[in-house]
Coordinates of N, CA, C and O in Angstrom, one line a residue:
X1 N -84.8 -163.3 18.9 CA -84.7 -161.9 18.6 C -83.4 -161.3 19.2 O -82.9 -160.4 18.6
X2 N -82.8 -162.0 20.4 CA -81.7 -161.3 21.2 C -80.1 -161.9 20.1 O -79.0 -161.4 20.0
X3 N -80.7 -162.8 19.4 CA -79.3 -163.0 18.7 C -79.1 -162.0 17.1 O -78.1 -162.1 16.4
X4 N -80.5 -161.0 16.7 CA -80.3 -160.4 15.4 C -79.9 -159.0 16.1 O -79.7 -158.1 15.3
X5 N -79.6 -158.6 17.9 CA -78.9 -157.3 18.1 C -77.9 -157.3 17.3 O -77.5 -158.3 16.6
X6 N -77.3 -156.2 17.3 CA -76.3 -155.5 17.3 C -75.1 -155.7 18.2 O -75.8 -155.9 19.3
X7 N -73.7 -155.8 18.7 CA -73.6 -156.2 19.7 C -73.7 -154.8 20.5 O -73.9 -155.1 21.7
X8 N -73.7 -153.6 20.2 CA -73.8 -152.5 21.2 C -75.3 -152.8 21.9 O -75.4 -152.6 23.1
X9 N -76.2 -153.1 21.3 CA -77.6 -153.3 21.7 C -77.5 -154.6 22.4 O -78.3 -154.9 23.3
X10 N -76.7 -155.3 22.1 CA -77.2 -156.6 23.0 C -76.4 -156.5 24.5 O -76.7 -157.3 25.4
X11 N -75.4 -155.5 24.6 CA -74.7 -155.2 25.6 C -75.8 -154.4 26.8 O -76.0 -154.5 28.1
X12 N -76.3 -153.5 25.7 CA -77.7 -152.6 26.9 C -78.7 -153.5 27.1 O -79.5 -153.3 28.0
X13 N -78.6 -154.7 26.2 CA -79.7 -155.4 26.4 C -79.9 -156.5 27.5 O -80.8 -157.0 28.1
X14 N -78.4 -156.7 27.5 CA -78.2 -157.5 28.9 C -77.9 -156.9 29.9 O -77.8 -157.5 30.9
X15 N -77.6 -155.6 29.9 CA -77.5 -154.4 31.2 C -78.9 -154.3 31.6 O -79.0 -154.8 32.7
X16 N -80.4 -154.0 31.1 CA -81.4 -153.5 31.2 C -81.9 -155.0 32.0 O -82.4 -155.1 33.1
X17 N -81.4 -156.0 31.1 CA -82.2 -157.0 31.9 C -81.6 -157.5 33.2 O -82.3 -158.2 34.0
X18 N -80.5 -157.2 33.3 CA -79.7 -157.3 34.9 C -80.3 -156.4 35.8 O -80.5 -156.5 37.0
X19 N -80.7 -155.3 34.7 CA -81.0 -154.2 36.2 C -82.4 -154.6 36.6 O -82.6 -154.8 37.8
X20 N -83.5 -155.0 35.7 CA -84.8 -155.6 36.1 C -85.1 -156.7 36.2 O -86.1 -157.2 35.9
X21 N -84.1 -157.2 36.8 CA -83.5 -159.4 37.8 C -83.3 -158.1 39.0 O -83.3 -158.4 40.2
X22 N -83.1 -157.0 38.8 CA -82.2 -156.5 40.3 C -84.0 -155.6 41.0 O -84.2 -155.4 42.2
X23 N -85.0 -155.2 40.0 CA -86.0 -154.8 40.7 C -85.9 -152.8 40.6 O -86.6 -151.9 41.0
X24 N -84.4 -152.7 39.7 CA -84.9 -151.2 39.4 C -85.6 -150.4 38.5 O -85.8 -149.2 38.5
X25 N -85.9 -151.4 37.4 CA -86.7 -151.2 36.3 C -87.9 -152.2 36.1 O -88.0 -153.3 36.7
X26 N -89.0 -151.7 35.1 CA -90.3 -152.6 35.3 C -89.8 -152.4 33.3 O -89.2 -151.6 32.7
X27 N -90.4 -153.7 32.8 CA -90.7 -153.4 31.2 C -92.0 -153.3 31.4 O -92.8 -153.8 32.1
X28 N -92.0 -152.3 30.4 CA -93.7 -152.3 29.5 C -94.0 -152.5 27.9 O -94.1 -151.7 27.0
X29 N -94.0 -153.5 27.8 CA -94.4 -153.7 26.5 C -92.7 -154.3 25.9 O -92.1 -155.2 26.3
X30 N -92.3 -153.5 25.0 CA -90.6 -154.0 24.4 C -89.5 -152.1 25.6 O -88.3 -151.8 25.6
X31 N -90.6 -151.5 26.3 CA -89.9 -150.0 26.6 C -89.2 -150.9 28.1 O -89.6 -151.9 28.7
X32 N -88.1 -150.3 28.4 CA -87.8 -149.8 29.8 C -87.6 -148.9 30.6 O -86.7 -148.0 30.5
X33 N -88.9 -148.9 31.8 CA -88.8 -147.5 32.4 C -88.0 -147.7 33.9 O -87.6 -148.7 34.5
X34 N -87.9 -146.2 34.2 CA -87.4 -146.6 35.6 C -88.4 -146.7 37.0 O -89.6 -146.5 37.3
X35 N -87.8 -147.0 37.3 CA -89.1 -146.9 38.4 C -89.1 -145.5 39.4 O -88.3 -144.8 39.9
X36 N -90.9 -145.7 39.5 CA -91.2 -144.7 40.1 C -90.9 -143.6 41.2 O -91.2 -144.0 42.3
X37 N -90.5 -142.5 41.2 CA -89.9 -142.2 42.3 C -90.5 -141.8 43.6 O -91.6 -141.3 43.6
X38 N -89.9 -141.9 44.7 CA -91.2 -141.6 46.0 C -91.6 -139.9 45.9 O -91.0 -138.9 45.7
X39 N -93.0 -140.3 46.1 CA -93.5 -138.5 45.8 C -93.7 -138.2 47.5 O -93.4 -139.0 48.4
X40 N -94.2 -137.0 47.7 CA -94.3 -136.2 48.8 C -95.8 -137.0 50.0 O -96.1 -137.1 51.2
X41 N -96.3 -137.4 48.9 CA -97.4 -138.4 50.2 C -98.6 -137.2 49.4 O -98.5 -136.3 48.6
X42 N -99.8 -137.8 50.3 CA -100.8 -137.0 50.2 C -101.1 -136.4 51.3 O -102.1 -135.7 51.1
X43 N -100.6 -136.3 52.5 CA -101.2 -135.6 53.8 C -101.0 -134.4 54.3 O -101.3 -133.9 55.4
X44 N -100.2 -133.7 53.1 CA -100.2 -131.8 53.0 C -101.6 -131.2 53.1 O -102.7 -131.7 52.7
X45 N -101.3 -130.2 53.5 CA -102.0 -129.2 53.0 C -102.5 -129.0 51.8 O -103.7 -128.9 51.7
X46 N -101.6 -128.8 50.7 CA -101.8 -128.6 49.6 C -102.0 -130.0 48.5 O -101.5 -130.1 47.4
X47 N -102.7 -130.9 49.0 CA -102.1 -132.5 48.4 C -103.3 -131.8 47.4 O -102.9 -131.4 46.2
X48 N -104.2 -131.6 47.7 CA -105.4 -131.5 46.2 C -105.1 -130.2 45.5 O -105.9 -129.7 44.7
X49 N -103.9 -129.6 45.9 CA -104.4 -128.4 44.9 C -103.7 -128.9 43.5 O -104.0 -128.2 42.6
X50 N -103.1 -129.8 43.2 CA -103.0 -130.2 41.6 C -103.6 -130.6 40.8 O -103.4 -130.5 39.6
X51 N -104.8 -131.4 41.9 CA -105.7 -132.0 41.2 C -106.8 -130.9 41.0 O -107.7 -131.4 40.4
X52 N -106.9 -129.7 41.5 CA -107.7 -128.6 41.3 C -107.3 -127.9 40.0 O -107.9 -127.6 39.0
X53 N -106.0 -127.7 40.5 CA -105.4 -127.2 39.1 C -105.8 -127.6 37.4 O -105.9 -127.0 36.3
X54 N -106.0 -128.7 37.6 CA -105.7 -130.1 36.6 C -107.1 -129.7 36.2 O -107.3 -129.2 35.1
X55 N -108.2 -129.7 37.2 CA -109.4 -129.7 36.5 C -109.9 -128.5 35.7 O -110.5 -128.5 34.7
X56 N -109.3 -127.4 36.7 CA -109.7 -126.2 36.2 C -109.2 -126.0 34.5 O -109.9 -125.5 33.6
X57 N -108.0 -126.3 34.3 CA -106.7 -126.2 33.2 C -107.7 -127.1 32.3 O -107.9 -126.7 31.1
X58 N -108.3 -128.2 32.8 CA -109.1 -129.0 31.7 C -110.1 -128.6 31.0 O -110.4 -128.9 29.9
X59 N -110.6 -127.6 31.8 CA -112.3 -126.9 31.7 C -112.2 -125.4 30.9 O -113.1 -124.8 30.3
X60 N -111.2 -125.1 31.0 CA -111.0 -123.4 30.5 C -110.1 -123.4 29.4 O -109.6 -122.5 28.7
X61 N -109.9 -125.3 29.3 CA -109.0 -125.2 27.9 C -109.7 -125.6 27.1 O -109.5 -125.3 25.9
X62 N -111.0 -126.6 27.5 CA -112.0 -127.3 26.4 C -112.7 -126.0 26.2 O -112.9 -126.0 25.0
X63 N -113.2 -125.1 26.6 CA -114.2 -123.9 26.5 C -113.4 -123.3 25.6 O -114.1 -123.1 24.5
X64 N -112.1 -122.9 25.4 CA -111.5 -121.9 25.1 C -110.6 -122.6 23.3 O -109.9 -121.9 22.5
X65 N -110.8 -123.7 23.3 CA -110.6 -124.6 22.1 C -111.9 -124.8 21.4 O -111.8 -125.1 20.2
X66 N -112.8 -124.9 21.8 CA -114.0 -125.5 21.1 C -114.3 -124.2 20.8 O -114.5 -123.8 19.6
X67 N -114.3 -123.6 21.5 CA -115.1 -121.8 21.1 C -114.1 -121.2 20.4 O -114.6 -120.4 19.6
X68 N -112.9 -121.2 20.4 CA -112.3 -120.4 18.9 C -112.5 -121.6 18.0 O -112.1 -121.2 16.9
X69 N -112.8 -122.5 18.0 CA -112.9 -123.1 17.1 C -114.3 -123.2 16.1 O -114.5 -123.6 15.0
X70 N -114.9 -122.8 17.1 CA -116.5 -122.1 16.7 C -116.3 -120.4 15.9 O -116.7 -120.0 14.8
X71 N -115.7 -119.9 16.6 CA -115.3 -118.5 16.2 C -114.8 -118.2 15.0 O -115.1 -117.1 14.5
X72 N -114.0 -119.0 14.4 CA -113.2 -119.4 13.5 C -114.2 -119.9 12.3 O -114.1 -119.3 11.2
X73 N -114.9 -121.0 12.5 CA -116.1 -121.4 11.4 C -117.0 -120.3 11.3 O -117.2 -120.0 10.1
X74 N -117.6 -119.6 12.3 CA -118.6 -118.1 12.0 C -117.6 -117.4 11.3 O -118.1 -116.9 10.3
X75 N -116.1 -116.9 11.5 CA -115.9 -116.1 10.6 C -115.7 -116.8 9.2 O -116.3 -116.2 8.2
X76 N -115.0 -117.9 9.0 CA -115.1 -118.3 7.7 C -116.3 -118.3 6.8 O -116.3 -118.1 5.6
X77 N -117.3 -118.5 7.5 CA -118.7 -118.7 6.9 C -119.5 -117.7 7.0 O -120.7 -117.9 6.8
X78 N -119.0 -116.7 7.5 CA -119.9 -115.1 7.5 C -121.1 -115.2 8.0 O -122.1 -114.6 7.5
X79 N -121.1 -116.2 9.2 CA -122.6 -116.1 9.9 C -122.6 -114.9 11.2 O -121.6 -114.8 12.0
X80 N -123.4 -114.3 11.2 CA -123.2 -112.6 11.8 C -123.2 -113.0 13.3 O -122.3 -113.0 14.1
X81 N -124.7 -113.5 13.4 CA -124.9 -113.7 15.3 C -123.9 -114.8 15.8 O -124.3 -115.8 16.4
X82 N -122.6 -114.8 15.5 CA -121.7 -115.8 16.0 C -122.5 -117.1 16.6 O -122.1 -117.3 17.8
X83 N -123.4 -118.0 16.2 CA -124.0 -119.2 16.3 C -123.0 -120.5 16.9 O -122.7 -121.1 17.9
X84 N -122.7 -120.3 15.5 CA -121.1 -121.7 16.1 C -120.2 -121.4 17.1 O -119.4 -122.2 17.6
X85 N -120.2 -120.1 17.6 CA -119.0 -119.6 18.8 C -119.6 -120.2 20.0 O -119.1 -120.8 21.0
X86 N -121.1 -120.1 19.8 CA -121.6 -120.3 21.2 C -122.1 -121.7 21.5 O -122.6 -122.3 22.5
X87 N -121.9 -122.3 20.2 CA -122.2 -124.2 20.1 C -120.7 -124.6 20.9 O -120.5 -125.4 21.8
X88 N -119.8 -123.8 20.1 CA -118.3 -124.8 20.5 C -118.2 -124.9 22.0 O -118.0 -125.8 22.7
X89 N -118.5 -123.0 22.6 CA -118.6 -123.5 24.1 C -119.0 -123.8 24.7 O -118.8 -123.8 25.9
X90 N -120.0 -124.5 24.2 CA -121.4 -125.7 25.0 C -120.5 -126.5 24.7 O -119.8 -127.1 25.6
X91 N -120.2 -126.9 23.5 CA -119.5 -128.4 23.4 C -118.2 -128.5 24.1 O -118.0 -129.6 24.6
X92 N -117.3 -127.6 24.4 CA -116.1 -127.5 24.9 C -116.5 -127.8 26.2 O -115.9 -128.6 26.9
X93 N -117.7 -127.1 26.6 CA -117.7 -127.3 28.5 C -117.7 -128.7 28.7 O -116.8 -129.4 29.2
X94 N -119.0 -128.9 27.9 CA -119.4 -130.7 28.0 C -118.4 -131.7 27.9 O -118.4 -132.6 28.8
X95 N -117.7 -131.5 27.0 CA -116.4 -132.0 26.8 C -115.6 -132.7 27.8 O -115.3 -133.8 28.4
X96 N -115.2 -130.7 27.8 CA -114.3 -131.2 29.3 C -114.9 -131.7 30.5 O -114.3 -132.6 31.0
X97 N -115.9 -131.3 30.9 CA -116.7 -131.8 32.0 C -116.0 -133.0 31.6 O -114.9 -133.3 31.9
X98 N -116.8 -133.8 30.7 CA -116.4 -135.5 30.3 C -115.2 -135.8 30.7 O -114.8 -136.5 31.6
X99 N -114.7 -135.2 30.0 CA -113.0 -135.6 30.3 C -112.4 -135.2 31.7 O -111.5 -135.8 32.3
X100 N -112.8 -134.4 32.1 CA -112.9 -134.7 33.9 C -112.8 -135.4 34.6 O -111.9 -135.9 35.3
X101 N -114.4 -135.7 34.4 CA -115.2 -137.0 35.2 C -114.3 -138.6 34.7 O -114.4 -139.5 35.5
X102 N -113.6 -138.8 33.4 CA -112.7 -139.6 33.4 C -111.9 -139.9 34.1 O -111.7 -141.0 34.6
X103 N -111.0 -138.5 34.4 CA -109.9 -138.9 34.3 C -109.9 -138.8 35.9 O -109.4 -139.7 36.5
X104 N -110.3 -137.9 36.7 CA -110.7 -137.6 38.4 C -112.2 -138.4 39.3 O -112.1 -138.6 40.5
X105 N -113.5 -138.8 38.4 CA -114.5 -139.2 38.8 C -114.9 -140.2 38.9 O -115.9 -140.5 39.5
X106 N -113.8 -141.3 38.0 CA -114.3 -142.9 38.3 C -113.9 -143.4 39.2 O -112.9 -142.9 39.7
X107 N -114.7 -144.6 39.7 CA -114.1 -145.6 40.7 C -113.6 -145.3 41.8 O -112.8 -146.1 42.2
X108 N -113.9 -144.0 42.6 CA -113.1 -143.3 43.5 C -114.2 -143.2 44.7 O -113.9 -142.5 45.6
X109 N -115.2 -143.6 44.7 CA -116.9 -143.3 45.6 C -116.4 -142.1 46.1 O -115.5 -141.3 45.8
X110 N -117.7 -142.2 47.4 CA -117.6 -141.2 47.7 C -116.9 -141.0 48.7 O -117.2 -141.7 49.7
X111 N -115.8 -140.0 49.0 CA -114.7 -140.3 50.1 C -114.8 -139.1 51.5 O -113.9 -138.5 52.2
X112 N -116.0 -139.1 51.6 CA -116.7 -138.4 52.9 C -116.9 -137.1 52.3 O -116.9 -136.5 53.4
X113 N -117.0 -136.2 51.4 CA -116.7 -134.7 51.3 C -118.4 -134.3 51.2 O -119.4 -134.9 51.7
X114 N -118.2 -133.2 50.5 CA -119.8 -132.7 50.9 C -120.5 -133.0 49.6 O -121.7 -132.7 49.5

């Protein structure tokens, strides 16, 4: 495949692969990324408030997408007691809950809290 480049491509192509023989880049798949940069640590004060963020942002957006989206089907369909408004926000909560518990609740036990 390295001999149907281009030669401008095959020039990045043997740059990229020099740089990751050198340990500054990782391939994934045919991509090259760079590598990771050092973050701040977790031993702030504030280490969990993003991941608080994150959840809340998850939960008030599945509520708030499922239920206009509910809102949206009662008005198209002229059902009066808004029915579907108040399905989507059950489904939206549930949802997000789920997608929560994915993405923050697996594999992590229990790490002393209350």
């Amino acid at each position: 495949m390295f001999h149907k480049l281009r030669p401008s491509e095959r020039k990045e192509a043997i740059y990229l692969r020099k740089r990751d023989a050198e340990g500054l880049t990782r391939q994934i798949g045919r991509r090259y990324t760079a590598a990771p940069m050092a973050g701040s640590g977790r031993d702030g004060a504030w280490a969990g408030m993003g991941i608080g963020w994150a959840v809340t942002a998850t939960l008030v957006g599945g509520i708030l997408v499922w239920g206009g989206i509910g809102y949206l089907a009662d008005r198209l369909l002229g059902i009066e007691p808004r029915i579907l408004t108040a399905v989507g926000i059950v489904l939206g909560a549930g949802l997000a809950i789920y997608l929560v518990y994915l993405r923050f609740g697996k594999g992590e036990g229990n790490r002393g809290g209350a």
